[in-house]
Coordinates of C-alpha atoms (C1' of nucleotides) in Angstrom, one line a residue:
Chain A
M1 CA 0.0 0.0 0.0
L2 CA 2.7 2.5 1.0
G3 CA 4.6 1.6 -2.2
L4 CA 1.6 2.5 -4.3
L5 CA 1.1 5.7 -2.3
S6 CA 4.8 6.5 -2.8
F7 CA 4.1 7.7 -6.3
G8 CA 2.7 10.8 -4.6
E9 CA -1.0 10.6 -5.5
E10 CA -3.8 11.0 -3.1
L11 CA -5.8 7.8 -3.3
S12 CA -8.9 6.2 -1.8
G13 CA -9.0 2.5 -0.8
Y14 CA -11.0 1.9 -4.0
D15 CA -8.4 3.6 -6.1
L16 CA -5.7 1.5 -4.5
K17 CA -7.6 -1.6 -5.3
K18 CA -8.1 -0.7 -8.9
W19 CA -4.6 0.4 -9.3
A20 CA -3.2 -2.7 -7.7
N21 CA -5.4 -4.9 -9.8
W22 CA -4.2 -3.2 -12.9
S23 CA -0.6 -2.6 -12.3
L24 CA 0.5 -5.5 -10.2
R25 CA -1.5 -8.2 -11.9
F26 CA 1.4 -9.6 -13.8
F27 CA 3.7 -10.3 -10.9
Y28 CA 1.8 -9.8 -7.7
W29 CA -1.5 -10.2 -6.0
A30 CA -4.7 -8.4 -6.0
P31 CA -5.4 -7.5 -2.4
S32 CA -8.9 -7.7 -1.1
Y33 CA -10.9 -4.7 0.0
S34 CA -10.9 -6.0 3.5
Q35 CA -7.2 -6.1 3.5
I36 CA -6.7 -2.7 1.9
Y37 CA -9.0 -0.8 4.2
G38 CA -7.6 -2.5 7.2
E39 CA -4.0 -1.7 6.2
L40 CA -4.9 1.9 5.5
R41 CA -6.2 2.3 9.0
K42 CA -3.0 0.8 10.3
L43 CA -0.9 3.1 8.2
E44 CA -2.7 6.1 9.5
D45 CA -2.3 4.9 13.1
L46 CA 1.4 4.6 12.5
G47 CA 1.6 8.0 11.0
F48 CA 2.7 6.7 7.6
A49 CA -0.3 8.1 5.8
V50 CA -2.9 10.8 6.4
S51 CA -6.5 10.7 5.3
R52 CA -8.8 13.5 4.3
V53 CA -12.6 13.0 4.1
V54 CA -13.8 14.3 0.8
N55 CA -17.5 14.3 0.9
K56 CA -20.1 13.6 3.4
D57 CA -21.7 14.4 6.6
D58 CA -22.4 10.7 6.2
I59 CA -20.8 7.8 8.0
R60 CA -19.2 6.5 4.8
G61 CA -17.5 9.5 3.4
K62 CA -15.0 9.1 0.7
R63 CA -11.5 9.1 2.2
L64 CA -8.3 10.0 0.3
Y65 CA -5.0 8.9 1.7
R66 CA -1.7 10.6 1.2
I67 CA 1.7 9.3 2.2
T68 CA 3.6 11.3 4.9
P69 CA 7.4 11.9 5.1
A70 CA 7.5 9.2 7.8
G71 CA 5.7 6.9 5.3
E72 CA 8.3 7.6 2.6
E73 CA 11.0 6.8 5.0
A74 CA 9.2 3.6 5.9
V75 CA 9.0 2.6 2.2
A76 CA 12.7 3.4 1.8
R77 CA 13.5 1.3 4.9
W78 CA 11.4 -1.5 3.6
A79 CA 13.1 -1.4 0.2
A80 CA 16.5 -1.5 1.8
E81 CA 15.9 -3.9 4.6
A82 CA 13.0 -6.3 4.2
P83 CA 14.3 -9.7 3.2
V84 CA 13.3 -10.8 -0.3
E85 CA 11.7 -14.2 -0.1
P86 CA 11.7 -16.5 -3.0
A87 CA 8.9 -15.9 -5.5
V88 CA 5.8 -18.0 -5.0
L89 CA 4.2 -19.7 -8.0
K90 CA 0.8 -21.3 -7.7
H91 CA 0.3 -23.0 -11.0
G92 CA -2.9 -25.1 -11.3
V93 CA -2.1 -26.3 -14.8
M94 CA 1.2 -27.7 -13.7
L95 CA -0.4 -29.3 -10.7
R96 CA -2.8 -31.1 -13.0
M97 CA 0.0 -32.2 -15.3
W98 CA 1.8 -33.5 -12.3
L99 CA -1.2 -35.6 -11.5
G100 CA -1.7 -36.4 -15.2
H101 CA -2.1 -40.1 -14.4
A102 CA -5.5 -39.2 -12.9
S103 CA -6.7 -37.4 -16.0
D104 CA -7.9 -38.1 -19.5
P105 CA -4.9 -37.4 -21.9
A106 CA -7.2 -35.5 -24.3
M107 CA -8.3 -33.3 -21.4
L108 CA -4.7 -32.6 -20.5
R109 CA -3.9 -31.7 -24.1
S110 CA -6.8 -29.2 -24.4
M111 CA -5.9 -27.7 -21.0
L112 CA -2.3 -27.1 -22.1
E113 CA -3.5 -25.6 -25.4
Q114 CA -5.8 -23.3 -23.5
H115 CA -2.9 -22.3 -21.2
R116 CA -0.7 -21.6 -24.1
D117 CA -3.3 -19.4 -25.7
E118 CA -4.0 -17.6 -22.4
S119 CA -0.3 -17.0 -21.9
E120 CA -0.1 -15.5 -25.4
K121 CA -3.1 -13.2 -24.6
M122 CA -1.4 -12.1 -21.4
R123 CA 1.8 -11.4 -23.4
V124 CA -0.1 -9.2 -25.8
R125 CA -1.7 -7.3 -22.9
A126 CA 1.6 -6.7 -21.2
A127 CA 3.0 -5.6 -24.6
A128 CA 0.2 -3.1 -24.9
D129 CA 0.9 -1.7 -21.4
V130 CA 4.6 -1.3 -22.3
E131 CA 3.5 0.7 -25.3
G132 CA 1.4 2.9 -23.1
S133 CA 4.0 3.6 -20.4
E134 CA 7.3 3.5 -22.3
H135 CA 7.6 7.2 -22.9
E136 CA 6.1 8.4 -19.6
P137 CA 8.6 10.2 -17.6
G138 CA 8.9 8.8 -14.1
W139 CA 7.7 5.4 -15.2
A140 CA 11.0 3.8 -16.1
F141 CA 10.8 1.1 -13.4
P142 CA 7.2 0.1 -14.0
T143 CA 7.9 0.0 -17.7
M144 CA 10.9 -2.2 -17.2
V145 CA 8.8 -4.6 -15.1
L146 CA 6.2 -4.6 -17.8
R147 CA 8.8 -5.6 -20.4
W148 CA 9.8 -8.4 -18.0
S149 CA 6.1 -9.5 -17.8
E150 CA 5.8 -9.6 -21.5
R151 CA 8.7 -11.9 -21.7
Y152 CA 7.5 -13.9 -18.8
Y153 CA 4.3 -14.7 -20.7
A154 CA 6.2 -15.4 -23.9
D155 CA 8.3 -17.9 -22.0
E156 CA 5.2 -19.4 -20.4
R157 CA 3.6 -19.8 -23.8
D158 CA 6.8 -21.5 -25.2
R159 CA 7.0 -23.9 -22.2
A160 CA 3.4 -24.9 -22.7
E161 CA 4.2 -25.5 -26.4
T162 CA 7.2 -27.7 -25.5
M163 CA 5.1 -29.7 -23.0
L164 CA 2.5 -30.2 -25.6
A165 CA 5.1 -31.8 -27.8
E166 CA 6.2 -34.1 -24.9
L167 CA 2.7 -35.1 -23.8
D168 CA 2.1 -38.1 -26.0
D169 CA 5.4 -39.6 -25.0
A170 CA 4.5 -39.2 -21.3
V171 CA 1.1 -40.7 -21.8
R172 CA 2.7 -43.7 -23.5
K173 CA 5.2 -44.2 -20.7
Q174 CA 2.6 -43.9 -18.0
R175 CA 0.4 -46.5 -19.7
R176 CA 3.4 -48.9 -20.0
A177 CA 4.2 -48.5 -16.3
R178 CA 0.6 -49.1 -15.3
R179 CA 0.4 -52.3 -17.3
R180 CA 3.4 -53.5 -15.3
G181 CA 1.7 -52.5 -12.1
G182 CA 4.6 -50.4 -11.4
A183 CA 3.0 -47.3 -10.0
K184 CA 3.0 -48.2 -6.4
R185 CA 6.3 -49.9 -6.4
S186 CA 8.1 -47.0 -8.0
S187 CA 6.7 -44.4 -5.7
E188 CA 7.9 -46.5 -2.8
E189 CA 11.4 -46.5 -4.4
L190 CA 11.3 -42.7 -4.8
R191 CA 10.4 -42.4 -1.2
Q192 CA 13.4 -44.3 -0.3
R193 CA 15.7 -42.1 -2.3
R194 CA 14.2 -39.0 -0.8
A195 CA 15.0 -40.3 2.6
Chain B
M1 CA -4.2 -34.0 -0.7
L2 CA -6.2 -36.5 -2.6
G3 CA -4.0 -36.0 -5.6
L4 CA -1.0 -36.9 -3.5
L5 CA -2.8 -39.9 -2.1
S6 CA -3.8 -41.0 -5.6
F7 CA -0.4 -42.5 -6.2
G8 CA -1.6 -45.3 -4.0
E9 CA 0.6 -45.1 -1.0
E10 CA -0.6 -45.0 2.6
L11 CA 0.6 -41.8 4.1
S12 CA 0.5 -39.9 7.3
G13 CA -0.1 -36.1 7.6
Y14 CA 3.5 -35.7 8.2
D15 CA 4.4 -37.7 5.1
L16 CA 2.1 -35.7 3.1
K17 CA 3.7 -32.5 4.3
K18 CA 7.1 -33.7 3.5
W19 CA 6.1 -35.0 0.1
A20 CA 4.3 -31.8 -0.8
N21 CA 7.2 -29.7 0.2
W22 CA 9.6 -31.7 -1.9
S23 CA 7.6 -32.5 -5.0
L24 CA 5.4 -29.5 -5.4
R25 CA 7.8 -26.8 -4.4
F26 CA 8.6 -25.7 -7.9
F27 CA 5.1 -24.9 -9.0
Y28 CA 2.8 -25.1 -6.0
W29 CA 2.5 -24.3 -2.4
A30 CA 3.7 -26.0 0.7
P31 CA 0.5 -26.5 2.8
S32 CA 0.8 -26.0 6.5
Y33 CA 0.3 -28.8 9.0
S34 CA -2.9 -27.2 10.3
Q35 CA -4.3 -27.3 6.8
I36 CA -3.2 -30.8 6.0
Y37 CA -4.6 -32.4 9.1
G38 CA -7.8 -30.5 8.8
E39 CA -8.2 -31.6 5.2
L40 CA -7.5 -35.2 6.1
R41 CA -10.2 -35.2 8.6
K42 CA -12.6 -33.8 6.0
L43 CA -11.6 -36.3 3.5
E44 CA -12.3 -39.1 5.9
D45 CA -15.7 -37.6 6.8
L46 CA -16.5 -37.5 3.0
G47 CA -15.4 -41.1 2.6
F48 CA -12.6 -40.2 0.2
A49 CA -9.9 -41.6 2.4
V50 CA -9.7 -44.0 5.3
S51 CA -7.3 -43.9 8.2
R52 CA -5.6 -46.6 10.2
V53 CA -4.1 -46.0 13.6
V54 CA -0.6 -47.5 13.6
N55 CA 0.7 -47.2 17.1
K56 CA -0.7 -46.2 20.3
D57 CA -2.9 -46.6 23.1
D58 CA -2.1 -42.9 23.2
I59 CA -4.2 -39.9 22.2
R60 CA -1.8 -39.0 19.4
G61 CA -1.4 -42.3 17.5
K62 CA 0.3 -42.3 14.1
R63 CA -2.4 -42.3 11.6
L64 CA -2.0 -43.5 8.0
Y65 CA -4.4 -42.5 5.3
R66 CA -5.3 -44.4 2.2
I67 CA -7.4 -43.2 -0.7
T68 CA -10.7 -45.0 -1.3
P69 CA -12.4 -45.8 -4.6
A70 CA -14.8 -42.8 -3.9
G71 CA -11.7 -40.7 -3.4
E72 CA -10.2 -41.8 -6.7
E73 CA -13.4 -40.9 -8.4
A74 CA -13.3 -37.5 -6.7
V75 CA -9.8 -36.9 -8.0
A76 CA -10.8 -37.8 -11.5
R77 CA -13.9 -35.6 -11.2
W78 CA -11.7 -32.7 -10.0
A79 CA -9.2 -33.2 -12.8
A80 CA -12.0 -33.2 -15.4
E81 CA -14.2 -30.5 -14.0
A82 CA -12.6 -28.1 -11.6
P83 CA -11.9 -24.8 -13.5
V84 CA -8.3 -24.0 -13.9
E85 CA -7.7 -20.5 -12.7
P86 CA -4.8 -18.4 -14.0
A87 CA -1.5 -19.1 -12.3
V88 CA -0.7 -16.8 -9.4
L89 CA 2.8 -15.3 -9.2
K90 CA 3.9 -13.5 -6.1
H91 CA 7.2 -12.0 -7.1
G92 CA 8.8 -9.9 -4.4
V93 CA 11.8 -9.0 -6.5
M94 CA 9.7 -7.6 -9.3
L95 CA 7.6 -5.7 -6.8
R96 CA 10.7 -4.0 -5.6
M97 CA 11.9 -3.3 -9.1
W98 CA 8.5 -1.8 -9.9
L99 CA 9.0 0.5 -6.9
G100 CA 12.6 1.1 -8.0
H101 CA 12.2 4.8 -7.6
A102 CA 12.1 4.2 -3.8
S103 CA 15.4 2.3 -3.7
D104 CA 19.1 2.8 -4.0
P105 CA 20.2 1.6 -7.6
A106 CA 23.1 -0.3 -6.2
M107 CA 20.7 -2.2 -3.9
L108 CA 18.5 -3.0 -6.9
R109 CA 21.4 -4.3 -8.8
S110 CA 22.6 -6.6 -6.1
M111 CA 19.1 -7.9 -5.5
L112 CA 18.7 -8.7 -9.1
E113 CA 22.1 -10.5 -9.2
Q114 CA 21.1 -12.5 -6.1
H115 CA 17.8 -13.4 -7.8
R116 CA 19.6 -14.5 -10.9
D117 CA 21.9 -16.7 -8.9
E118 CA 19.1 -18.1 -6.8
S119 CA 17.2 -19.0 -10.0
E120 CA 20.2 -20.8 -11.3
K121 CA 20.5 -22.8 -8.1
M122 CA 16.8 -23.7 -8.4
R123 CA 17.4 -24.7 -12.0
V124 CA 20.2 -27.0 -10.9
R125 CA 18.1 -28.6 -8.2
A126 CA 15.2 -29.2 -10.7
A127 CA 17.7 -30.7 -13.1
A128 CA 19.0 -33.1 -10.4
D129 CA 15.4 -34.1 -9.6
V130 CA 14.8 -34.8 -13.3
E131 CA 17.9 -37.1 -13.3
G132 CA 16.5 -38.9 -10.3
S133 CA 13.0 -39.6 -11.6
E134 CA 13.5 -39.8 -15.4
H135 CA 13.6 -43.5 -15.6
E136 CA 11.1 -44.3 -12.9
P137 CA 8.2 -46.2 -14.3
G138 CA 4.9 -44.5 -13.4
W139 CA 6.6 -41.1 -13.0
A140 CA 6.2 -39.8 -16.5
F141 CA 4.1 -36.9 -15.5
P142 CA 6.0 -35.6 -12.5
T143 CA 9.2 -35.9 -14.6
M144 CA 7.7 -33.9 -17.4
V145 CA 6.7 -31.2 -14.9
L146 CA 10.2 -31.2 -13.4
R147 CA 11.6 -30.6 -16.8
W148 CA 9.2 -27.7 -17.1
S149 CA 10.5 -26.4 -13.8
E150 CA 14.1 -26.6 -14.8
R151 CA 13.3 -24.5 -17.9
Y152 CA 11.2 -22.2 -15.8
Y153 CA 14.2 -21.3 -13.6
A154 CA 16.5 -21.1 -16.6
D155 CA 14.1 -18.5 -18.1
E156 CA 13.8 -16.7 -14.8
R157 CA 17.6 -16.5 -14.6
D158 CA 17.8 -15.1 -18.2
R159 CA 15.1 -12.5 -17.5
A160 CA 17.0 -11.3 -14.4
E161 CA 20.1 -11.1 -16.6
T162 CA 18.3 -9.0 -19.2
M163 CA 16.9 -6.7 -16.6
L164 CA 20.3 -6.3 -15.1
A165 CA 21.4 -5.0 -18.5
E166 CA 18.4 -2.6 -18.6
L167 CA 18.8 -1.3 -15.1
D168 CA 21.3 1.6 -15.6
D169 CA 19.2 3.0 -18.4
A170 CA 16.1 2.9 -16.2
V171 CA 17.9 4.6 -13.3
R172 CA 19.1 7.4 -15.7
K173 CA 15.6 7.9 -17.1
Q174 CA 14.1 8.0 -13.6
R175 CA 16.6 10.6 -12.5
R176 CA 15.9 12.8 -15.5
A177 CA 12.2 12.6 -14.8
R178 CA 12.6 13.5 -11.2
R179 CA 14.7 16.5 -12.0
R180 CA 11.8 17.7 -14.1
G181 CA 9.5 17.1 -11.2
G182 CA 7.5 14.8 -13.5
A183 CA 6.7 11.9 -11.2
K184 CA 3.4 13.2 -9.9
R185 CA 2.2 14.7 -13.2
S186 CA 2.9 11.6 -15.2
S187 CA 1.2 9.2 -12.8
E188 CA -1.8 11.5 -13.0
E189 CA -1.7 11.2 -16.8
L190 CA -1.5 7.4 -16.7
R191 CA -4.5 7.4 -14.4
Q192 CA -6.4 9.3 -17.0
R193 CA -5.4 6.8 -19.7
R194 CA -6.5 3.9 -17.5
A195 CA -9.9 5.5 -17.0
Chain C
dC1 C1' 22.6 -48.5 29.3
dC2 C1' 21.4 -43.9 29.4
dG3 C1' 20.8 -39.6 27.7
dC4 C1' 20.8 -36.4 24.0
dG5 C1' 20.0 -34.8 19.5
dA6 C1' 17.5 -35.6 15.3
dC7 C1' 13.5 -37.0 13.4
dT8 C1' 8.6 -38.4 13.3
dA9 C1' 4.0 -37.0 14.2
dT10 C1' 0.0 -34.3 15.6
dT11 C1' -2.2 -30.4 17.7
dT12 C1' -3.1 -25.7 18.9
dC13 C1' -3.6 -20.9 18.4
dG14 C1' -3.3 -16.3 16.8
dT15 C1' -2.8 -13.6 12.6
dT16 C1' -3.4 -12.8 7.9
dT17 C1' -5.6 -13.2 3.6
dA18 C1' -9.3 -14.3 0.6
dG19 C1' -13.7 -13.8 -1.3
dA20 C1' -18.1 -12.5 -1.6
dA21 C1' -21.9 -9.8 -0.5
dA22 C1' -24.2 -5.9 1.7
dT23 C1' -24.8 -1.1 1.7
dA24 C1' -25.1 3.3 -0.3
dG25 C1' -24.0 7.4 -2.8
dT26 C1' -22.9 9.4 -7.7
dC27 C1' -23.4 10.2 -12.4
dC28 C1' -25.0 9.8 -16.9
dA29 C1' -28.0 8.4 -20.8
dG30 C1' -32.3 7.9 -22.6
Chain D
dC1 C1' -36.8 10.9 -13.4
dT2 C1' -35.1 6.5 -13.4
dG3 C1' -32.3 2.4 -14.3
dG4 C1' -27.7 0.8 -14.8
dA5 C1' -22.9 1.4 -14.3
dC6 C1' -19.5 3.0 -11.4
dT7 C1' -17.5 4.7 -7.0
dA8 C1' -16.7 3.7 -2.2
dT9 C1' -16.6 1.4 2.2
dT10 C1' -17.9 -2.2 5.4
dT11 C1' -18.9 -6.7 7.1
dC12 C1' -18.7 -11.5 7.7
dT13 C1' -17.1 -16.2 7.0
dA14 C1' -13.9 -19.3 5.6
dA15 C1' -9.4 -20.6 4.3
dA16 C1' -4.6 -20.4 4.9
dC17 C1' -0.3 -19.3 7.2
dG18 C1' 3.1 -19.8 10.4
dA19 C1' 5.1 -20.8 14.5
dA20 C1' 5.3 -23.2 18.6
dA21 C1' 3.8 -26.7 21.8
dT22 C1' 3.7 -31.5 22.8
dA23 C1' 5.3 -36.0 22.7
dG24 C1' 6.9 -40.4 21.0
dT25 C1' 11.0 -42.9 18.4
dC26 C1' 15.4 -44.1 17.1
dG27 C1' 20.3 -44.4 16.9
dC28 C1' 24.7 -43.4 18.6
dG29 C1' 28.5 -42.0 21.5
dG30 C1' 30.3 -42.0 26.0

DNA sequence: CCGCGACTATTTCGTTTAGAAATAGTCCAG
DNA sequence: CTGGACTATTTCTAAACGAAATAGTCGCGG
């Protein structure tokens, strides 16, 4: 949240949600409203942001948040000090491929094709975003990350393509193994090796 | 959980945790104990798995779970029917690059180098796992996914390398923009475009 | 043979995050 | 002047995380 606010704009929780959805979608999460509004309250308590009620005598006035100097300091500190954990990838398609023995091969194929096509669509979207931000002053870093995202999806598409080419072979191998009743034995073996 | 059990072994919650950590680490999550043990209880309630207490008069006996025919059916149903959501990538390094304006360029550089090196390490680990499972009968699908993972980390390494080459340029651009006080104005503009 | 460290195994608990829906005001087109 | 789309915030439940507590087992070195 502070990172988003560190661009200097005054934003509402709703703005933050929209902006996060749009700009972080390629490499980060889309925080829920409950999280955003909760965090904003904390930030204000900590003095890292200040809010300004825009309209309403009402209980639910629109509330714009602005980062404070203390908040900017906190972002800088975070950037310098917070440990970078390894990236987390939750890849449902690969999970299903991993459990391919439980699926119909035709289904696996069409799922992979769909994934390849989706990846290509994402690549195109990222490319369009690069176009749109490339010559914006002050957007050098976001643009660089967008370029990274475009390539990420191009790579993802290519990996799906490669796996598509390997699929028949894997299905054949799996069938052969099952005919020999090897599934249980071999997982036992692998367990040994892991230990 | 059912997917892991669908390989036919009798496993404890602890086994499941270990196995998931080991085998799904490249493309999926490492579920917590609390989640695993909770799910196992649910699976048993639903009749998708049965448990067998191995040792103990005690309250905490070791408990081995085995998938039932109903469970196998459920896995097959899941594989065929559950919608595949887009993969989620939570990439702390890219988040920091995106917020590069808030960091020291030297810090960004060393973070990227570290990420590149970590990716290469992961690639090597995945490659070793491919070696280990390649000729196992019944492991055709997991092996294929491991090959995918190896390439994933090779691609990740290469993208980090490319970004490293682009970094100086981005830093220069950002500095120029800041000198012209453009940061706030331009983000305003981009917001317009988004709308 | 005993005690100590490493590993197996499960439970507990507090926090965080997700996800969806409820609530309600605004703004514009027809 | 009204219905639909969008802005804006809150609320609630469920899921997931993460770390620690608890406790049995197993081997090995003194």
